[in-house]
Every structure is written in structure tokens, then in C-alpha cells.
Short mmCIF file of C-alpha atoms in Angstrom, two decimals:
data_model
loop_
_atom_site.label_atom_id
_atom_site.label_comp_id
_atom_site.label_asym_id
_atom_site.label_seq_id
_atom_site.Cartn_x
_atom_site.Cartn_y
_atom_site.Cartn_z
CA UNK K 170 9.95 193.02 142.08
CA UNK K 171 12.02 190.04 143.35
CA UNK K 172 15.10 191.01 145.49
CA UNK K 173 18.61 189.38 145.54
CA UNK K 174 17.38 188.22 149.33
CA UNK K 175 14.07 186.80 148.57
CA UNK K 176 16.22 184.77 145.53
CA UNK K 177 18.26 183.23 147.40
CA UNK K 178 16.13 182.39 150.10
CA UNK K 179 14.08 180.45 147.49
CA UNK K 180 17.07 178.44 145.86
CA UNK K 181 18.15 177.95 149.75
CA UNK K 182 14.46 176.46 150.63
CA UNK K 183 14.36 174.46 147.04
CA UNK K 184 17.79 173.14 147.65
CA UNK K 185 17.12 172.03 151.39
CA UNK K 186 13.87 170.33 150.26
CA UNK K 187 15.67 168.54 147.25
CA UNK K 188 17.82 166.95 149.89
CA UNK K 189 15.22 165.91 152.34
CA UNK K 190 13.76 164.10 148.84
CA UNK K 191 17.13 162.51 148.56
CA UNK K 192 17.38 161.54 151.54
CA UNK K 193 13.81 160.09 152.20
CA UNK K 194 14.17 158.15 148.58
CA UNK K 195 17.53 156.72 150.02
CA UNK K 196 15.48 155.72 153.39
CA UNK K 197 13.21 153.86 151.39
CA UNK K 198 15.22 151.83 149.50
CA UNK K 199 17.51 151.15 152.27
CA UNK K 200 15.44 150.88 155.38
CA UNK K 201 16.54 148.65 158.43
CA UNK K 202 14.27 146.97 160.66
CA UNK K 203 12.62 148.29 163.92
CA UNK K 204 15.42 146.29 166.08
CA UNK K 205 18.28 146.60 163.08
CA UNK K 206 20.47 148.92 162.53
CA UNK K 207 22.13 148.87 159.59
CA UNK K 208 25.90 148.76 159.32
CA UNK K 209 27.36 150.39 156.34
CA UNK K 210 29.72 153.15 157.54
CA UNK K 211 29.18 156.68 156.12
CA UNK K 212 32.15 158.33 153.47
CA UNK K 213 33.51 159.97 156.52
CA UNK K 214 33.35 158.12 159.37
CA UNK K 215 34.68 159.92 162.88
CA UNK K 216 36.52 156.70 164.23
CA UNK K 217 37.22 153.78 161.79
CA UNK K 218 37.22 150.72 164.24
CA UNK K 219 35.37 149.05 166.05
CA UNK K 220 32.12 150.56 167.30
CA UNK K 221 32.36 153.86 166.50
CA UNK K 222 31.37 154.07 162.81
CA UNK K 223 28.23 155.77 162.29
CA UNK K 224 25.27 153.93 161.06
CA UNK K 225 21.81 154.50 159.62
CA UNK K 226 19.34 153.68 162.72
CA UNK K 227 16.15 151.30 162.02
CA UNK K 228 12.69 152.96 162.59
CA UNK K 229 13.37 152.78 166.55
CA UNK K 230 15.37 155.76 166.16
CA UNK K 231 16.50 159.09 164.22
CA UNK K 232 19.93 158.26 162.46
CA UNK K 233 22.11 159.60 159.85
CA UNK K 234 20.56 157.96 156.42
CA UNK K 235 22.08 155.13 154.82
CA UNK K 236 25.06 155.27 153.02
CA UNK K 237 26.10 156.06 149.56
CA UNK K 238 29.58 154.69 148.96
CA UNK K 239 31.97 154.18 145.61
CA UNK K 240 32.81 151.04 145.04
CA UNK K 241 36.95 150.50 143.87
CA UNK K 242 36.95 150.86 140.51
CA UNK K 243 33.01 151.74 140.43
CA UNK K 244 30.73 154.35 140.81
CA UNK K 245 28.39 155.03 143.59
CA UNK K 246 25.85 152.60 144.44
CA UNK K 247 23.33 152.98 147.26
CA UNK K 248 23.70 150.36 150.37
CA UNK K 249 20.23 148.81 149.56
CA UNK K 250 20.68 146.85 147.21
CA UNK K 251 24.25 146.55 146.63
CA UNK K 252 25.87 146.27 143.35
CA UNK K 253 28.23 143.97 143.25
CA UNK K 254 27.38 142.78 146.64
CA UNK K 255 27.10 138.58 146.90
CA UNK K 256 24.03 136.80 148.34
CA UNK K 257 24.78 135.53 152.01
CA UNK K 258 24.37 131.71 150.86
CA UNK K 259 26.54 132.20 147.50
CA UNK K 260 29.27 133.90 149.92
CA UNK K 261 29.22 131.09 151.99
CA UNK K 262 30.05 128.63 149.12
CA UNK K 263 32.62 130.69 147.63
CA UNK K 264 34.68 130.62 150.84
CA UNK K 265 33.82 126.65 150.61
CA UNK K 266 35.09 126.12 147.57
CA UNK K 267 38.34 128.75 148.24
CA UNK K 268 39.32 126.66 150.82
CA UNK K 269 39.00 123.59 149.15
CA UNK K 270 40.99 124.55 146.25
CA UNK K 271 43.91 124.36 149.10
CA UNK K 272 45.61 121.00 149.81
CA UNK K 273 46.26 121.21 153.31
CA UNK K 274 49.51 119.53 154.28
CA UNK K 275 49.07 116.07 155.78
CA UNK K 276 51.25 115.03 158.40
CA UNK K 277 51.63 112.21 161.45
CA UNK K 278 51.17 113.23 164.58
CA UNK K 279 51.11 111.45 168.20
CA UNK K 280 47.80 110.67 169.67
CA UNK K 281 48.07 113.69 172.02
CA UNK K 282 49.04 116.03 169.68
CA UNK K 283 46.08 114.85 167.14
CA UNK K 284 43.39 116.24 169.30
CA UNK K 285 41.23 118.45 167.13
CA UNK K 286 42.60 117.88 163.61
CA UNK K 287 40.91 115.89 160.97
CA UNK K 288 42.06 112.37 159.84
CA UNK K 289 43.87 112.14 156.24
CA UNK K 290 43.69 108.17 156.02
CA UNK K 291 40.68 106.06 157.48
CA UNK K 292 41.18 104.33 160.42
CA UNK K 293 41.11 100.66 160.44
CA UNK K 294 41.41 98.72 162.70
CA UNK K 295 44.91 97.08 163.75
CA UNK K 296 43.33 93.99 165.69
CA UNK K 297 40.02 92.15 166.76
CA UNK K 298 38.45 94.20 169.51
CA UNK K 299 38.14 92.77 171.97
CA UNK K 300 41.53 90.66 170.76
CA UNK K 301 40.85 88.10 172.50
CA UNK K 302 37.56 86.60 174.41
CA UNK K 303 37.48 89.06 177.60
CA UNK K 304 35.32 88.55 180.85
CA UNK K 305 32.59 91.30 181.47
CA UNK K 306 32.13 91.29 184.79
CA UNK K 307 33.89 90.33 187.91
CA UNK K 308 32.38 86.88 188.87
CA UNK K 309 33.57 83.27 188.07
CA UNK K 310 34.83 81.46 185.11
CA UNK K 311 32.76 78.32 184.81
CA UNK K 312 33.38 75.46 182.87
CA UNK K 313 29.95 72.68 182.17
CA UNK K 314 26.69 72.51 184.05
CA UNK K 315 27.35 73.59 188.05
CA UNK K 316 27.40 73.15 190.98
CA UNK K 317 31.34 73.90 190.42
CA UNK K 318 34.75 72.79 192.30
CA UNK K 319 36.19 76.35 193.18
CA UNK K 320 39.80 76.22 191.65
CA UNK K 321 42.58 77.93 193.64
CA UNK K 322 44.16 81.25 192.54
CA UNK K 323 42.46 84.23 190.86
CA UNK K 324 42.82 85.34 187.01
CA UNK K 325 43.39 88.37 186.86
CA UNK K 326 43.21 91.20 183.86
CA UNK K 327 47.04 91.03 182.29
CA UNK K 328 47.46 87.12 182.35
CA UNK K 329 48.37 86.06 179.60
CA UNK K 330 47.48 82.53 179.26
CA UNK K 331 45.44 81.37 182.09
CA UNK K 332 44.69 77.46 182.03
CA UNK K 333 42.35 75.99 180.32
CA UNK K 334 39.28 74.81 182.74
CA UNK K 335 38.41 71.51 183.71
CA UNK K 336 34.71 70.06 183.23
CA UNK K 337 32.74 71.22 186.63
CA UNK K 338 35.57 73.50 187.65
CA UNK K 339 35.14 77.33 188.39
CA UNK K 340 37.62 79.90 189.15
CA UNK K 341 37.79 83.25 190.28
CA UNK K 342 38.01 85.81 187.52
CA UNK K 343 37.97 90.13 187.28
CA UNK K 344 36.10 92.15 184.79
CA UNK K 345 38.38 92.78 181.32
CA UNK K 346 40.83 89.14 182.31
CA UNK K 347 41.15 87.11 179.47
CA UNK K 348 38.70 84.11 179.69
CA UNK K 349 40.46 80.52 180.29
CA UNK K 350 39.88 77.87 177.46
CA UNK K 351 36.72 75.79 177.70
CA UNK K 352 34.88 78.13 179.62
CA UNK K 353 31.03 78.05 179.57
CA UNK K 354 30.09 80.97 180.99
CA UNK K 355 30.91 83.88 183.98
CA UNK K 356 28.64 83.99 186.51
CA UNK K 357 28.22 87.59 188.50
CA UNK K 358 29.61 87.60 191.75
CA UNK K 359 26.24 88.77 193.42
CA UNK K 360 24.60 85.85 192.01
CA UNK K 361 27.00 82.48 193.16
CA UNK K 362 26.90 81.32 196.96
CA UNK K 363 29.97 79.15 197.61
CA UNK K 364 30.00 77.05 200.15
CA UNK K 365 32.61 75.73 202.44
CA UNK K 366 35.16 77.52 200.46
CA UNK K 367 34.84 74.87 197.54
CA UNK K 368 31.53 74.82 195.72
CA UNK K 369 30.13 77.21 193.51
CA UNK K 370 26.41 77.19 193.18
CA UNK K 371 24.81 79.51 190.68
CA UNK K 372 21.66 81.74 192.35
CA UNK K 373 20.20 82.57 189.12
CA UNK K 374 20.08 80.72 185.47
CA UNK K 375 23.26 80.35 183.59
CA UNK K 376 23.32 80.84 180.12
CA UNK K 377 26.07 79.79 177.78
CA UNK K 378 28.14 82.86 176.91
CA UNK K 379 26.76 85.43 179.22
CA UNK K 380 28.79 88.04 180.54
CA UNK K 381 31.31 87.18 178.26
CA UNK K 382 32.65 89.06 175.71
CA UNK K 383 33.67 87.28 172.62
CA UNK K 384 37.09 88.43 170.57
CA UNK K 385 36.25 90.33 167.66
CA UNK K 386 32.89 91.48 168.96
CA UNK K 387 33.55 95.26 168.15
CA UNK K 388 35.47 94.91 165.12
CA UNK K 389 37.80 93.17 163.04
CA UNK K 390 40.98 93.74 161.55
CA UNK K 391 40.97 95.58 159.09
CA UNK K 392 37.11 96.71 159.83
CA UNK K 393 36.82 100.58 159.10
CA UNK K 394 36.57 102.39 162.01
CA UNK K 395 36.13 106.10 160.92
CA UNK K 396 36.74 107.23 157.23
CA UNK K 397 39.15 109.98 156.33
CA UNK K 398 37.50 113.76 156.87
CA UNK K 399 36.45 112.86 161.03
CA UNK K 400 37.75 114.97 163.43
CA UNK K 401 39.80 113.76 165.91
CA UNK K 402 37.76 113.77 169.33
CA UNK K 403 39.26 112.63 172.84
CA UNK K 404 36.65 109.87 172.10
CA UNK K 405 38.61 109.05 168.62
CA UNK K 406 41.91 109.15 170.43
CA UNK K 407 40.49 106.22 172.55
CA UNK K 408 39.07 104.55 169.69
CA UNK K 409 42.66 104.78 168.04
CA UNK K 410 44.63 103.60 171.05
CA UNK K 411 42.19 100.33 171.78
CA UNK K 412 42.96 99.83 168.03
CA UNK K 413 46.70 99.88 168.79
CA UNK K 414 47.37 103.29 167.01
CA UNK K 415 50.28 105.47 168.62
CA UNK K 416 49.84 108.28 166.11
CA UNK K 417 47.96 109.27 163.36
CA UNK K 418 47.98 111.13 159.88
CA UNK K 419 45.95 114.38 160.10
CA UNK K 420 45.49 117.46 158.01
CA UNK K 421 47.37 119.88 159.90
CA UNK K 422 45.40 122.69 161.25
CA UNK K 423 45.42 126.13 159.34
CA UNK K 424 47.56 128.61 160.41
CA UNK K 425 45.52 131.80 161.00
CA UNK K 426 46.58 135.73 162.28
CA UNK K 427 44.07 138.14 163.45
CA UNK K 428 45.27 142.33 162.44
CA UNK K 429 42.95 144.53 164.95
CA UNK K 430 42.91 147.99 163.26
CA UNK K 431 42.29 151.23 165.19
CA UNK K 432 44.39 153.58 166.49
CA UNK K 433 41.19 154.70 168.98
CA UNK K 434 41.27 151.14 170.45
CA UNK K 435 42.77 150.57 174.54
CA UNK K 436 43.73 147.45 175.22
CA UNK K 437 42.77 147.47 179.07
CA UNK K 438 40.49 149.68 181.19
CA UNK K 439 37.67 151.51 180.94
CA UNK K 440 36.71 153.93 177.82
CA UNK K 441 37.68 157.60 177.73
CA UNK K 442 38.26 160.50 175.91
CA UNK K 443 36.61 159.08 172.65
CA UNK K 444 38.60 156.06 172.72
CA UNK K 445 37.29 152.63 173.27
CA UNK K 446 37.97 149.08 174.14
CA UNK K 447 39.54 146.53 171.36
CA UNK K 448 36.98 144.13 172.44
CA UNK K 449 37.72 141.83 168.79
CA UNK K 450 40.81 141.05 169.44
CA UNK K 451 40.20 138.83 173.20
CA UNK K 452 37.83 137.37 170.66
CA UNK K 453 38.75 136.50 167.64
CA UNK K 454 41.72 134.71 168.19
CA UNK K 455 39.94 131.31 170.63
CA UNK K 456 36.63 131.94 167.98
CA UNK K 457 39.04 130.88 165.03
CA UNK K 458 40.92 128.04 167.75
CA UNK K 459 37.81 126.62 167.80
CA UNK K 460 37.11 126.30 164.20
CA UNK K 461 40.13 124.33 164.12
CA UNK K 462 43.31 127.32 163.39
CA UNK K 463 46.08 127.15 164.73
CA UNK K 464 46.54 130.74 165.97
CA UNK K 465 50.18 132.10 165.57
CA UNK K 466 49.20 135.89 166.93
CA UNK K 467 47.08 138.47 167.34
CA UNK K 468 48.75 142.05 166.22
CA UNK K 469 47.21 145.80 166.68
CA UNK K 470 48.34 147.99 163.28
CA UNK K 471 48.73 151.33 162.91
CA UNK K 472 45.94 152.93 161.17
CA UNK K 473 47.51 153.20 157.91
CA UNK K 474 47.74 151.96 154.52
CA UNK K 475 51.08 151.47 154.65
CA UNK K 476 50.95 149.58 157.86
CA UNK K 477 48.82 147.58 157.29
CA UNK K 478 50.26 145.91 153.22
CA UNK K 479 53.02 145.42 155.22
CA UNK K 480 51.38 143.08 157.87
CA UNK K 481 49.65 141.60 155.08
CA UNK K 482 52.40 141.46 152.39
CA UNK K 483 54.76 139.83 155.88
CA UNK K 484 52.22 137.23 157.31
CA UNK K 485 53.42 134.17 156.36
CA UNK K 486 49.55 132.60 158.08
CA UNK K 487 47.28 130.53 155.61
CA UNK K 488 44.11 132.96 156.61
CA UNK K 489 45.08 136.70 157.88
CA UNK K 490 41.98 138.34 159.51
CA UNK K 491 41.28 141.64 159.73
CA UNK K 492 39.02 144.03 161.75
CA UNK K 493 37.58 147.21 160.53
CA UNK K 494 38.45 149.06 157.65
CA UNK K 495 36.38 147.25 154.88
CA UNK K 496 34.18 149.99 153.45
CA UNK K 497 35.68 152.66 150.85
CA UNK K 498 36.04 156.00 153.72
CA UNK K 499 39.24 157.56 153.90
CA UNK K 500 40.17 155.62 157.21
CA UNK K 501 39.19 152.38 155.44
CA UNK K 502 42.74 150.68 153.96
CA UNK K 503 41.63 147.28 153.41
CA UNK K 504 41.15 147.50 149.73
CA UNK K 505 43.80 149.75 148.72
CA UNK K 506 46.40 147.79 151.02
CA UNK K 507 44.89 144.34 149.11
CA UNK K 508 45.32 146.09 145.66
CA UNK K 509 48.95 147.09 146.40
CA UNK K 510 49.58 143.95 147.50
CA UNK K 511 47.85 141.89 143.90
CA UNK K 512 45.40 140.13 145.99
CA UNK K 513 42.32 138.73 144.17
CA UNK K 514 39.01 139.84 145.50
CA UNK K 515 36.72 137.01 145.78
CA UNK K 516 33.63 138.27 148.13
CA UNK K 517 33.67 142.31 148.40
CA UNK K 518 30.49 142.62 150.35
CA UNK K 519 27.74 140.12 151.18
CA UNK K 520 23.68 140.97 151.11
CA UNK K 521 23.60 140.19 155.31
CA UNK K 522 22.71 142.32 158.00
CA UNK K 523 24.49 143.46 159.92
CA UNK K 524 28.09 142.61 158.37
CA UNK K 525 27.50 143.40 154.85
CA UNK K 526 31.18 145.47 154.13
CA UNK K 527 32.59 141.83 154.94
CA UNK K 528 35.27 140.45 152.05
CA UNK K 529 37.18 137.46 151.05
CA UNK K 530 40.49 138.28 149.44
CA UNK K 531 42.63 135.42 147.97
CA UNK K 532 46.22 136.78 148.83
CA UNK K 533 48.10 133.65 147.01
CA UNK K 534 47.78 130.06 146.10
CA UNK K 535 47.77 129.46 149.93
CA UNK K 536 46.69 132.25 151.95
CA UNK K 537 43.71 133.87 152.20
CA UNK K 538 42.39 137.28 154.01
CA UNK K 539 38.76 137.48 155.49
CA UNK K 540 38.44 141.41 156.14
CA UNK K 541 35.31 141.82 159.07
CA UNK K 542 33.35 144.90 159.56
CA UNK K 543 34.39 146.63 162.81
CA UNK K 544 31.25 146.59 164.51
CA UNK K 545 31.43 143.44 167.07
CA UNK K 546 28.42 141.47 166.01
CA UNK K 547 28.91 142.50 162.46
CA UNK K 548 32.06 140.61 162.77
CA UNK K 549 31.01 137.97 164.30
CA UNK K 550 28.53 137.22 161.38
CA UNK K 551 31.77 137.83 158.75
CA UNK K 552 33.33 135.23 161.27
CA UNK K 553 30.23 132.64 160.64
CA UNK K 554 29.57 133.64 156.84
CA UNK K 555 33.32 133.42 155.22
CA UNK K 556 35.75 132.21 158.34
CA UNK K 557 34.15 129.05 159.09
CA UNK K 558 33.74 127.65 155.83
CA UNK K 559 37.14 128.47 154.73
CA UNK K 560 38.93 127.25 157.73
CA UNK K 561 36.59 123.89 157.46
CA UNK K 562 38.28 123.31 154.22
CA UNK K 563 41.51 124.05 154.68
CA UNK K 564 41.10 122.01 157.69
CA UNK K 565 40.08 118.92 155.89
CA UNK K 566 36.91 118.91 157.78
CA UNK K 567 33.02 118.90 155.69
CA UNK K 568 30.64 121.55 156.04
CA UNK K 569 29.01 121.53 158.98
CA UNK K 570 25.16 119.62 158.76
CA UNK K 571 22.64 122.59 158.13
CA UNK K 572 20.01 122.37 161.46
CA UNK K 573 17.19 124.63 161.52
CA UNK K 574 14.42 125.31 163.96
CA UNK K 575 10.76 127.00 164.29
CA UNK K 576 11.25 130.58 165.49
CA UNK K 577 9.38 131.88 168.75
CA UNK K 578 7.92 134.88 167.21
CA UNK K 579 7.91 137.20 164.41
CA UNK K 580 11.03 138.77 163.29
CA UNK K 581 11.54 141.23 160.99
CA UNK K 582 13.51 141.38 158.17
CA UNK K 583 15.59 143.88 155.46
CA UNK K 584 14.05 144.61 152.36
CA UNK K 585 16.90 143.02 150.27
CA UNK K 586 19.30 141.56 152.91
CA UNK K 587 19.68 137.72 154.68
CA UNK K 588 19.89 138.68 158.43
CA UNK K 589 22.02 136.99 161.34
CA UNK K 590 20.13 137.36 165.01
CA UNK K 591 21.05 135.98 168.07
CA UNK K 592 18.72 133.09 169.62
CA UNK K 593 18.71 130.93 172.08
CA UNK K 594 16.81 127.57 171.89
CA UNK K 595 13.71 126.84 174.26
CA UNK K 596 11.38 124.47 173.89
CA UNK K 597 12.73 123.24 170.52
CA UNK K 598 11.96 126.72 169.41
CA UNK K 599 14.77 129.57 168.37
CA UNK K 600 13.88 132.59 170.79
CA UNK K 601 15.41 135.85 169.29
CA UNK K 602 17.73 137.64 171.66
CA UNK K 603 17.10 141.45 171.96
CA UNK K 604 20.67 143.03 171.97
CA UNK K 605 21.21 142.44 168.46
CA UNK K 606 22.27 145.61 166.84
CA UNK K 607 26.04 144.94 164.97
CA UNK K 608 27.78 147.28 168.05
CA UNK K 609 26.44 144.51 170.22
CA UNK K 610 27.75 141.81 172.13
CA UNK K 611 25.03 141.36 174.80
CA UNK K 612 22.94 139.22 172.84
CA UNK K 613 25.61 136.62 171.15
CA UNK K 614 27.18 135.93 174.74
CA UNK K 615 23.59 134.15 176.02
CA UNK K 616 23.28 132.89 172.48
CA UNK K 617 23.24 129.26 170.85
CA UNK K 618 22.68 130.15 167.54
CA UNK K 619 22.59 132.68 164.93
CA UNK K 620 19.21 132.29 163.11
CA UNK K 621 19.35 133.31 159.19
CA UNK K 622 16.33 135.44 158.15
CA UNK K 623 15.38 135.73 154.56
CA UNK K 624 14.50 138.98 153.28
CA UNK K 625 11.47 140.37 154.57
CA UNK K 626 11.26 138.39 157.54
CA UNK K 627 9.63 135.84 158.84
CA UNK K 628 6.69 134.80 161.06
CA UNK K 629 6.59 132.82 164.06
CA UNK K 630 6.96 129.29 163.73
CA UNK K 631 8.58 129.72 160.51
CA UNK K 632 11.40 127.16 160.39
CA UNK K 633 15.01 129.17 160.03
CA UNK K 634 18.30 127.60 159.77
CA UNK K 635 20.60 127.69 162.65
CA UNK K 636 24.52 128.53 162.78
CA UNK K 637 25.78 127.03 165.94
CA UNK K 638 28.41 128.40 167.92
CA UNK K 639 31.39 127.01 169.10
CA UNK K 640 30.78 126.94 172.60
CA UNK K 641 27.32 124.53 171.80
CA UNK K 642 29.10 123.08 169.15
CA UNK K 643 32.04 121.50 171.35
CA UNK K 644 34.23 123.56 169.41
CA UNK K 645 35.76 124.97 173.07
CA UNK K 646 37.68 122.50 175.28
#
């Protein structure tokens, strides 16, 4: 006879080994790599910023298993593959073409406040360049065949209108002075001999022309210089002054405002007592300088929903970017803050690892919000997959050129998911950093790239396309 104990010791045992099923099924469908954890925060997460949501380990270690979350307005999906979710490349477009749907205002700015924007108009040229025929060298004017009759006096860069020379004459003359009528040729200083103070013999041959430079021999006016769509470079700002510009008409740069959520976040010293540094927000703000925002603040919110529609529903910044908060836990107010406030949901997830709770919200005609994981390196690749080519758009600038290299050695990759690793470049070939889980910052701060890794990997000297970062780019100044 079966007793009430042995019963219920039997539905215990059944009911422990029907979740171990679950949970291996779940493992299988959503496992990381050896050297990826995954990022997709449990229901209930202890801490809902940055670092401290807990994640499904890769086969290096024993983790919680991968998430099960409800989508808004959904029902449960499992992490692996994600309903709903967008393809890392599609994502990327979609913030393209968002941010090209924007006009960005236009205005004229002085040269030396132009430095980083993108030009509205082409730039022609004013003038001939040179605009008018220029010596090359410091030396001597000479006018005919030689030996020469040294002329008195020196011409100097700034005369005006030096006279005209003489048949046989030659005159002193400094690199950049404007060239006297009927001159033949300038002659290098280290290759005359003059003797008795009054002729000029040339130690080398002389060649009508040389060292001479001819008005009009860089452009013309009205040649075009640079079309509309180039950013403005200290290099460009010298191009425009020799042209004669003292200002030009830009796209003025994007406003942009970076919301750090976390109420377990310090803002100096060391961690304690289960609360940790904000180390997004020293970040985020230069990162989005040097896509080309113009950063008007960087603000810590309360960890609320109502906090944080108002900081949305009050921004008055063309992109508002948030950190944390992304996923659908009970800490998480990103999407119920950007349903209160009628925002459109254009990305809600992206199939990349780590990063994948990353969203693109369109707030209003104008504004946009880019909501990044918590998880440091997660954000960084919601700052590389949906920032940048927004802000590139809005800034009037093209996408940047897609570069790619062979990678160093075999990498793994996620069963369903694009991933984003750290590299650096050696030897022409992309290296893969080893501090690349999406808690991690170790790895991106020796970086030059973020290699993109199709599902399922890829094997050493596979080609992979490179995102640069700022710092190789020439993004920082």
C-alpha cells in the first residue's frame, strides 16, 4: 500500500526532474559561447543597473539558465531566438533611415566654431589657389638665360606688386612672395654663387618655371573643393580659409542627453555594501561627443517609472539615452515610461550578443531615445549598433565605409545571435581580446575594433567586418 509520504515524495521527485527538463531544453536552445555570457536579465533581477543583473553563464561556468521574459503586449518567448527581436544588420539600418527622416537644422557658423560638423553647401572655391604666381622656395627671381645682374632690395612675401624684371636681371626673393613679371625661373639659394656682390651664377641647370608655382595651380574659382556631407576637419578649416571662407554652413550637431538609471550606482569611490560604480555615465557622454552630439548633460534618475517619463517627457535633446532598464523585470521602466509617454517603438531588441535588450524608440518627429542594456560592454555594442547610425544622420554625415579584416583565430559564435568582440589589429589581422563578457570593460579599453561574428562563428582567417572606435577613428580630439 502506497502512503501519503511515499506520494508525495514521488510528485516532489517528478516535479524536480520536469524542471531540470525545462531547464536543460531552455539551455539548448539558448546556449552562449565558452567565452560569452549571455545578457538577458532574469524576471527578477536583484539590482537593475549596471552590472549587477544576473545572466545565464556560457559553458565556462554554472549560471542561472537563460531567460524567459514577456514581451509588452506579448506572451513569453524564450531569449534564443527572440520573437520579435530584429537582426543586428536590419537594426542598424532602421536607426539609418530614423535619422535620416530628420532634417537637421542648417546653420552658418565661424571657421572655429565649424570644427566637427558636416558641410550643408559644397565648398567652392572663392579664388585661384595659389591667386597669383607664388615663389616656392627662397632663392632668386631670374629673368632670361644667366649669369644675372643682382638687383638691389629683397621681395618679400606681402608685396604687392613687385617690379617687373629686366632681361639678365635677378633679385632676391622668399618662399610664398609673389613672383615679379617676366620672370624665368627661381633658382634655390644653395645652388647660385654670386660673386662680388653683383653676379648671379646658377650651380646647377635652370629650367623654365621651376620652383615656381603658377596661379591657379590648386584650383580655380569656382572648382569644387569638397561636396556637401564632409566633415569639417582642422585640415578643411585650412582648406576653407586659403579659399577665403570666414565661416561656413553646417548641419548643426545633434543635441543628445544621457539618463544613467540605478539607484545602486556611486558616483565616486570604491564599491561597497552591494552598491557599485556608475561607470556609463564618465562614458557615454565624450563616446556620443565623438560621434558628432552635442552633449547638453548627463543626469542620474531615480529608479522609477515615474521618474524617469518625466526626464523623458522634459528633455527637450534630439536623442535621449538611457542606461539599464530595457528588459520587462519589475525594476525595468523603460517600456512602460515610453508607453506613457506615446513613443513609437522602432527596434525592441536586436539578435546581438551581448546587448540584445537594446531599443530604438521614436519619441516625436525630432527626438529619438536609444535605451542600452546596463551591462557596460552590452552598452557599448547598443552605442555602435543604433547610436552611431542615428547620430550620423541627424548629423548630416554618411555611414561610415564598412572595413573588415581576417580574424587571428577561431571564435565562437551564438546559435542564433550576430556577436560584437573586442579586437585589436596585428599584423593586418583582428586579434580577439579576452575580457569580453557584456560586464566588461577590460577588453574594449585596449581595443580598435569591435569584430561582428555571424551566427555560429567563425574560423580563423575568416574575414569579419570591423566597427572602429572613436579613439582610432579620430573621432577624439
Amino acid at each position: 500500500m502506497t502512503t501519503p509520504d511515499a506520494t508525495a515524495g514521488a510528485e516532489e521527485d517528478r516535479a524536480v526532474r520536469e524542471e531540470r527538463a525545462v531547464r536543460e531544453a531552455l539551455a539548448l536552445v539558448a546556449q552562449a559561447p565558452v567565452d560569452e555570457p549571455g545578457d538577458a536579465p532574469r524576471t527578477a533581477p536583484a539590482h537593475r543597473g549596471q552590472q549587477t543583473r544576473r545572466e545565464p553563464e556560457g559553458a565556462g561556468g554554472a549560471g542561472p539558465e537563460p531567460a524567459v521574459r514577456a514581451r509588452p503586449g506579448g506572451t513569453a518567448a524564450s531569449a534564443a531566438p527572440q520573437h520579435g527581436a530584429t537582426d543586428w544588420d536590419q537594426a542598424r539600418q532602421c536607426a539609418a533611415r530614423a535619422g535620416s527622416a530628420v532634417r537637421g537644422d542648417v546653420h552658418r557658423v565661424r571657421l572655429g566654431q565649424a570644427l566637427g560638423e558636416v558641410l550643408a553647401a559644397p565648398l567652392e572655391a572663392l579664388t585661384d589657389l595659389p591667386s597669383f604666381d607664388t615663389s616656392a622656395m627662397d632663392g632668386w627671381a631670374v629673368a632670361g638665360p644667366g649669369p644675372w645682374n643682382v638687383r638691389a632690395g629683397d621681395i618679400l612675401a606681402g608685396d604687392a606688386h613687385p617690379e617687373p624684371l629686366a632681361d639678365g636681371a635677378a633679385v632676391r626673393i622668399a618662399t610664398g612672395a609673389r613672383v615679379p613679371a617676366d620672370t624665368t625661373a627661381v633658382i634655390r639659394s644653395e645652388h647660385s654663387r654670386v660673386e662680388a656682390g653683383r653676379r648671379l651664377f646658377a650651380q646647377a641647370d635652370v629650367v623654365p618655371g621651376q620652383d615656381i608655382r603658377p596661379r591657379g595651380q590648386e584650383c580655380r574659382a569656382g572648382d569644387l573643393l569638397l561636396p556637401a556631407g564632409s566633415r569639417v576637419t582642422p585640415a578643411v578649416l585650412g582648406l576653407a580659409a586659403a579659399a577665403g571662407y570666414d565661416d561656413l554652413q553646417t548641419v548643426a550637431r545633434p543635441c543628445a542627453e544621457v539618463l544613467v538609471l540605478g539607484d545602486e550606482l556611486l558616483t565616486e569611490g570604491r564599491p561597497r555594501e552591494g552598491l557599485i560604480r556608475d561607470a556609463l555615465g564618465p562614458m557615454l557622454g565624450p563616446w556620443l561627443t565623438a560621434l558628432g552630439a552635442d552633449v547638453v548633460g548627463t543626469r542620474r534618475i531615480g529608479d522609477t517609472e515615474d521618474a524617469l517619463h518625466a526626464a523623458i517627457s522634459g528633455s527637450d535633446a534630439d536623442l535621449v539615452l538611457t542606461t539599464g532598464g530595457t528588459a520587462a523585470g519589475p525594476v525595468d521602466h523603460v517600456h512602460p515610461a515610453l508607453h506613457r509617454a506615446g513613443a513609437e517603438l522602432l527596434v525592441d531588441g536586436v539578435r546581438v550578443r551581448p546587448g540584445h535588450p537594446m531599443l530604438l524608440a521614436r519619441l516625436d518627429a525630432r527626438r529619438h531615445l536609444v535605451g542600452l542594456p546596463g551591462n557596460p560592454l552590452a552598452a557599448v555594442s547598443g552605442l555602435l549598433t543604433l547610436a552611431e547610425p542615428l547620430l550620423r544622420m541627424l548629423s548630416g554625415q554618411a555611414l561610415r565605409p564598412r572595413s573588415c579584416a581576417p580574424v587571428g583565430e577561431d571564435v565562437p559564435g551564438h546559435p542564433h545571435d550576430t556577436r560584437l568582440i573586442p579586437v585589436t589589429l596585428r599584423a593586418e589581422l583582428a586579434v580577439p581580446l579576452r575580457y569580453n563578457g557584456p560586464a566588461m570593460l577590460r577588453g574594449i579599453a585596449t581595443a580598435d575594433a569591435l569584430a561582428v561574428v555571424p551566427p555560429h562563428g567563425a574560423k580563423a582567417g575568416q574575414e569579419l567586418e570591423l566597427l572602429d572606435l572613436p579613439w582610432v577613428a579620430g573621432g577624439f580630439t
